[in-house]
XYZ file of C-alpha atoms in Angstrom:
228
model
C -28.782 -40.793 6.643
C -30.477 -37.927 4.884
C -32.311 -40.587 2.002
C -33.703 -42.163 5.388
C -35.009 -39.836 7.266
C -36.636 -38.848 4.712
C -38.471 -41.547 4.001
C -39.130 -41.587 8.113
C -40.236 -38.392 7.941
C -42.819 -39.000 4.919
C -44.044 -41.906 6.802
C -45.048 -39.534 9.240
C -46.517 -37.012 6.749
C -44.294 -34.444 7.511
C -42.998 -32.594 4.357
C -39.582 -32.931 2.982
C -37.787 -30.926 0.457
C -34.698 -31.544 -0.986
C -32.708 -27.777 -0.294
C -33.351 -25.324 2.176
C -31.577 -21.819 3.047
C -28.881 -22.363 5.284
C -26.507 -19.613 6.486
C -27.268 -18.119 3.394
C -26.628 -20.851 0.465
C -28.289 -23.599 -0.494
C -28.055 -26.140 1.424
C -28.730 -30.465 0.311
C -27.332 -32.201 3.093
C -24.605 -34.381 0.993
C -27.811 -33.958 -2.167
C -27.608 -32.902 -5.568
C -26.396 -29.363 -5.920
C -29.028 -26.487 -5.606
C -28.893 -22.867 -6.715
C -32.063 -21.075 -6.190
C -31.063 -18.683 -3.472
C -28.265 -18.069 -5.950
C -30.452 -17.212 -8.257
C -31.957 -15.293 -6.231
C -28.849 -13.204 -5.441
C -28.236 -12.904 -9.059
C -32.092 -11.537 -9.784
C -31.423 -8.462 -7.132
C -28.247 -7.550 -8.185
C -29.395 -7.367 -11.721
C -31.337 -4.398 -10.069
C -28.506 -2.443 -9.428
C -26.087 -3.126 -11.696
C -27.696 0.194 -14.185
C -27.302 1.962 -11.419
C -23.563 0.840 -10.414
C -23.021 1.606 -14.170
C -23.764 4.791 -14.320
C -21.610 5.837 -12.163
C -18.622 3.649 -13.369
C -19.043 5.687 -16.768
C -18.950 8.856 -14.840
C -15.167 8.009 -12.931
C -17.232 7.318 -9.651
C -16.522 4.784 -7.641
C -18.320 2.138 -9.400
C -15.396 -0.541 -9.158
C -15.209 -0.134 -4.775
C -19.262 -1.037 -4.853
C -18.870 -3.650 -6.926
C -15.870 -5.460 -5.330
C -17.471 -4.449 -2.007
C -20.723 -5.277 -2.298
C -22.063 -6.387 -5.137
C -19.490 -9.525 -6.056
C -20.030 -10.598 -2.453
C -23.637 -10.573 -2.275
C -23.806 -12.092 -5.286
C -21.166 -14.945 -4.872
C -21.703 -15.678 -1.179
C -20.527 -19.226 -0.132
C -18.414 -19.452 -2.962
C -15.103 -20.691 -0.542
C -18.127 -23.709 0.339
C -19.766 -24.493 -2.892
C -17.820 -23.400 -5.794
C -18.916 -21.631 -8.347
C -20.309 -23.552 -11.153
C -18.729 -22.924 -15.256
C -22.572 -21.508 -15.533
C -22.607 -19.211 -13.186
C -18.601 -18.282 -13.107
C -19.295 -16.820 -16.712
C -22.443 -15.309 -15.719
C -20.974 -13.289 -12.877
C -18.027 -12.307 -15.058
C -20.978 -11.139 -17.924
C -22.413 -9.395 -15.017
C -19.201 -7.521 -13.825
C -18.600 -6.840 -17.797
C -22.310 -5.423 -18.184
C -20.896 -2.564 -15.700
C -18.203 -1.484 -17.226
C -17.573 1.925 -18.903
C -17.617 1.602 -23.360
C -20.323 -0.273 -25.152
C -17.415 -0.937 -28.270
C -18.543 -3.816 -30.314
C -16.319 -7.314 -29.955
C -14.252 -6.148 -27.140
C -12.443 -8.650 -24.925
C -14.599 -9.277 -21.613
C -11.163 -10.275 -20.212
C -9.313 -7.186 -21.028
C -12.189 -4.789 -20.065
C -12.184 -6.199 -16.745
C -8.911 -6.525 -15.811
C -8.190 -3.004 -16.735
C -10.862 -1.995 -14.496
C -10.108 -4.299 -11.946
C -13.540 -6.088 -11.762
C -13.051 -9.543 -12.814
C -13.841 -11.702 -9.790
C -12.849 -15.187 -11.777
C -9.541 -15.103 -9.871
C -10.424 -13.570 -6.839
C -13.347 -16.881 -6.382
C -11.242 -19.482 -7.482
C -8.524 -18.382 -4.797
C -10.932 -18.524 -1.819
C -12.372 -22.426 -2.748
C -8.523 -22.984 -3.261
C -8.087 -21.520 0.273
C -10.751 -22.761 1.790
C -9.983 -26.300 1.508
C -5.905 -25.500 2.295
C -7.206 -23.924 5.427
C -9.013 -27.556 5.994
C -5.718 -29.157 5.701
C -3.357 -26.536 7.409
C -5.386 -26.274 10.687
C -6.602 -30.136 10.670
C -9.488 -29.410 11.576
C -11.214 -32.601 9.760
C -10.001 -35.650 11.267
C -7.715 -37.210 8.516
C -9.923 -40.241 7.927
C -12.682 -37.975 7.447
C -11.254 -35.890 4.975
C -9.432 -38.718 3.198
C -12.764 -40.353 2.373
C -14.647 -37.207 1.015
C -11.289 -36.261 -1.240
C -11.626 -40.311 -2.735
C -15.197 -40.479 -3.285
C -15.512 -36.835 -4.693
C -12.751 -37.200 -6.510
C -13.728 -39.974 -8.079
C -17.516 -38.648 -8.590
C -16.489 -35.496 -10.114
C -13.747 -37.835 -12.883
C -16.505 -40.225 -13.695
C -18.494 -37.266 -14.786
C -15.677 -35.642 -16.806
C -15.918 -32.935 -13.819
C -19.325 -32.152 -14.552
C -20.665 -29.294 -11.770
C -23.645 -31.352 -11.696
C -22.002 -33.546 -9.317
C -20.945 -31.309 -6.935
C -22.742 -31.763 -3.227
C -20.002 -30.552 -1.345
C -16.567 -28.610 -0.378
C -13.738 -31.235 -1.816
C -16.153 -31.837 -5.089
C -16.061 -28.228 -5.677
C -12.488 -27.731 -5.217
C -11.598 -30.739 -7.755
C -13.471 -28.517 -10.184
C -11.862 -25.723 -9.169
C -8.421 -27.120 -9.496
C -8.924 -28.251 -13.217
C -10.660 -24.800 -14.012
C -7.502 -22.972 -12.999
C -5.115 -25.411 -14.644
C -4.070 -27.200 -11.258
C -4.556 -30.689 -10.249
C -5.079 -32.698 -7.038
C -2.359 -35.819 -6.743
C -3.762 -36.568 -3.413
C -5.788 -34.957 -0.122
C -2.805 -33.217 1.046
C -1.192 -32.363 -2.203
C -1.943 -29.776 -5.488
C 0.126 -29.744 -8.718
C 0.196 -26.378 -9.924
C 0.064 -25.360 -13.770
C 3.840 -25.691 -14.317
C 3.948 -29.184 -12.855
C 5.152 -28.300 -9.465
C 3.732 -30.094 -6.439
C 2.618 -27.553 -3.390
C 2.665 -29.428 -0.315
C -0.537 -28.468 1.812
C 0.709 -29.097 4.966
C 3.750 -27.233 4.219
C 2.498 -24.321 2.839
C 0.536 -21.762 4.671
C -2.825 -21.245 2.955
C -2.947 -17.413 2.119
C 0.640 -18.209 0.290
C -1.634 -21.447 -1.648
C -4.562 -18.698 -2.375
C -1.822 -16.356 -3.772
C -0.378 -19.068 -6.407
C -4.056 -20.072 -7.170
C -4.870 -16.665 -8.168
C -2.273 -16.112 -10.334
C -3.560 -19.275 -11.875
C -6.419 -18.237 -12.695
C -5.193 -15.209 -14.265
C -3.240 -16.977 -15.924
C -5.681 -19.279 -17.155
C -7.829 -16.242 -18.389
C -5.344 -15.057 -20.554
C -4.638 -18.256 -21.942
C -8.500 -18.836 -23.135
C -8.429 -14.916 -24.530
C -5.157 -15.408 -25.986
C -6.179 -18.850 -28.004
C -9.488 -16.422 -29.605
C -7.054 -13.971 -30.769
């Protein structure tokens, strides 16, 4: 629908572009994936991070504005889109940048978690959650969502789960899933990083987003501990 209208709409010479700002985030209409309002986020907060520095180095409350403000602003739309390998390790660089000691070669993990500013977990939780809400509440038809889950699914494999190929909410999660060790058996079913299946329409969704956190802590700690 989108590839023709488009071509409608050229026909008429009216412009088309292929992302626009919607809500906030970039939006493609089922397109390849965009990230210049991202970008965008990412350029201001760059502005204040000095400033949120400073006062994390003087015992202030540097890690409240950044888990209040600046992670959000920065990540908005995250539960939707995902966040991309790219920019999950550039907002973690970004959160490290702020913390207190400039030591050389210390772990960006450890620093973080002992200031309580990584926000790996925290995002990979709410994309978990987001689609486990989907499922919980049926609010997609089951058709509907069956579909998307088969032809993302098998978009985002062919690719070897390349964030390229994301264009929407199930392609994201699918990423998601393998970045925090889980998998996806079927639309209505995870396998968690110890094998276990979590039944989505059995399980309420904040208890899901708990276990997926973890996860992801988990899967942290396993990537610092193999560098060690």
């Amino acid at each position: 629908l989108r590839d023709t209208l488009a071509v409608q709409f050229r026909q008429l010479g009216t412009g088309v572009t292929t992302a626009a700002r919607n809500l906030g985030t970039d939006y493609t209409a089922g397109g390849n994936r965009s990230v210049t309002v991202r970008k965008h986020r990412f350029a201001r907060a760059s502005r204040r991070r000095r400033r949120i520095g400073l006062i994390l180095r003087a015992n202030g409350p540097g890690a409240a504005l950044c888990r209040a403000g600046l992670i959000p602003s920065v990540a908005f739309g995250h539960a939707t889109l995902g966040l991309s390998k790219t920019d999950y390790h550039a907002l973690r660089a970004f959160q490290f940048s702020c913390c207190p000691g400039k030591a050389s070669g210390r772990s960006r993990t450890v620093a973080l978690a002992l200031e309580e500013l990584d926000p790996g977990p925290a995002i990979d939780a709410e994309v978990v959650f987001n689609y486990a809400s989907i499922v919980w509440d049926e609010s997609i038809p089951p058709v509907v969502l069956q579909g998307a889950w088969h032809a993302a699914n098998d978009a985002v494999h062919r690719t070897n789960f390349a964030w390229g190929t994301v264009k929407g909410p199930v392609a994201a999660l699918v990423c998601t899933l393998r970045r925090v060790g889980w998998t996806c058996t079927d639309p209505y079913t995870f396998q968690d990083q110890h094998g276990r299946p979590l039944l989505l329409r059995s399980v309420p969704p904040r208890e899901v987003q708990k276990l997926a956190k973890v996860a992801s802590e988990e899967a942290l700690w396993r990537t610092w501990a193999l560098k060690r």
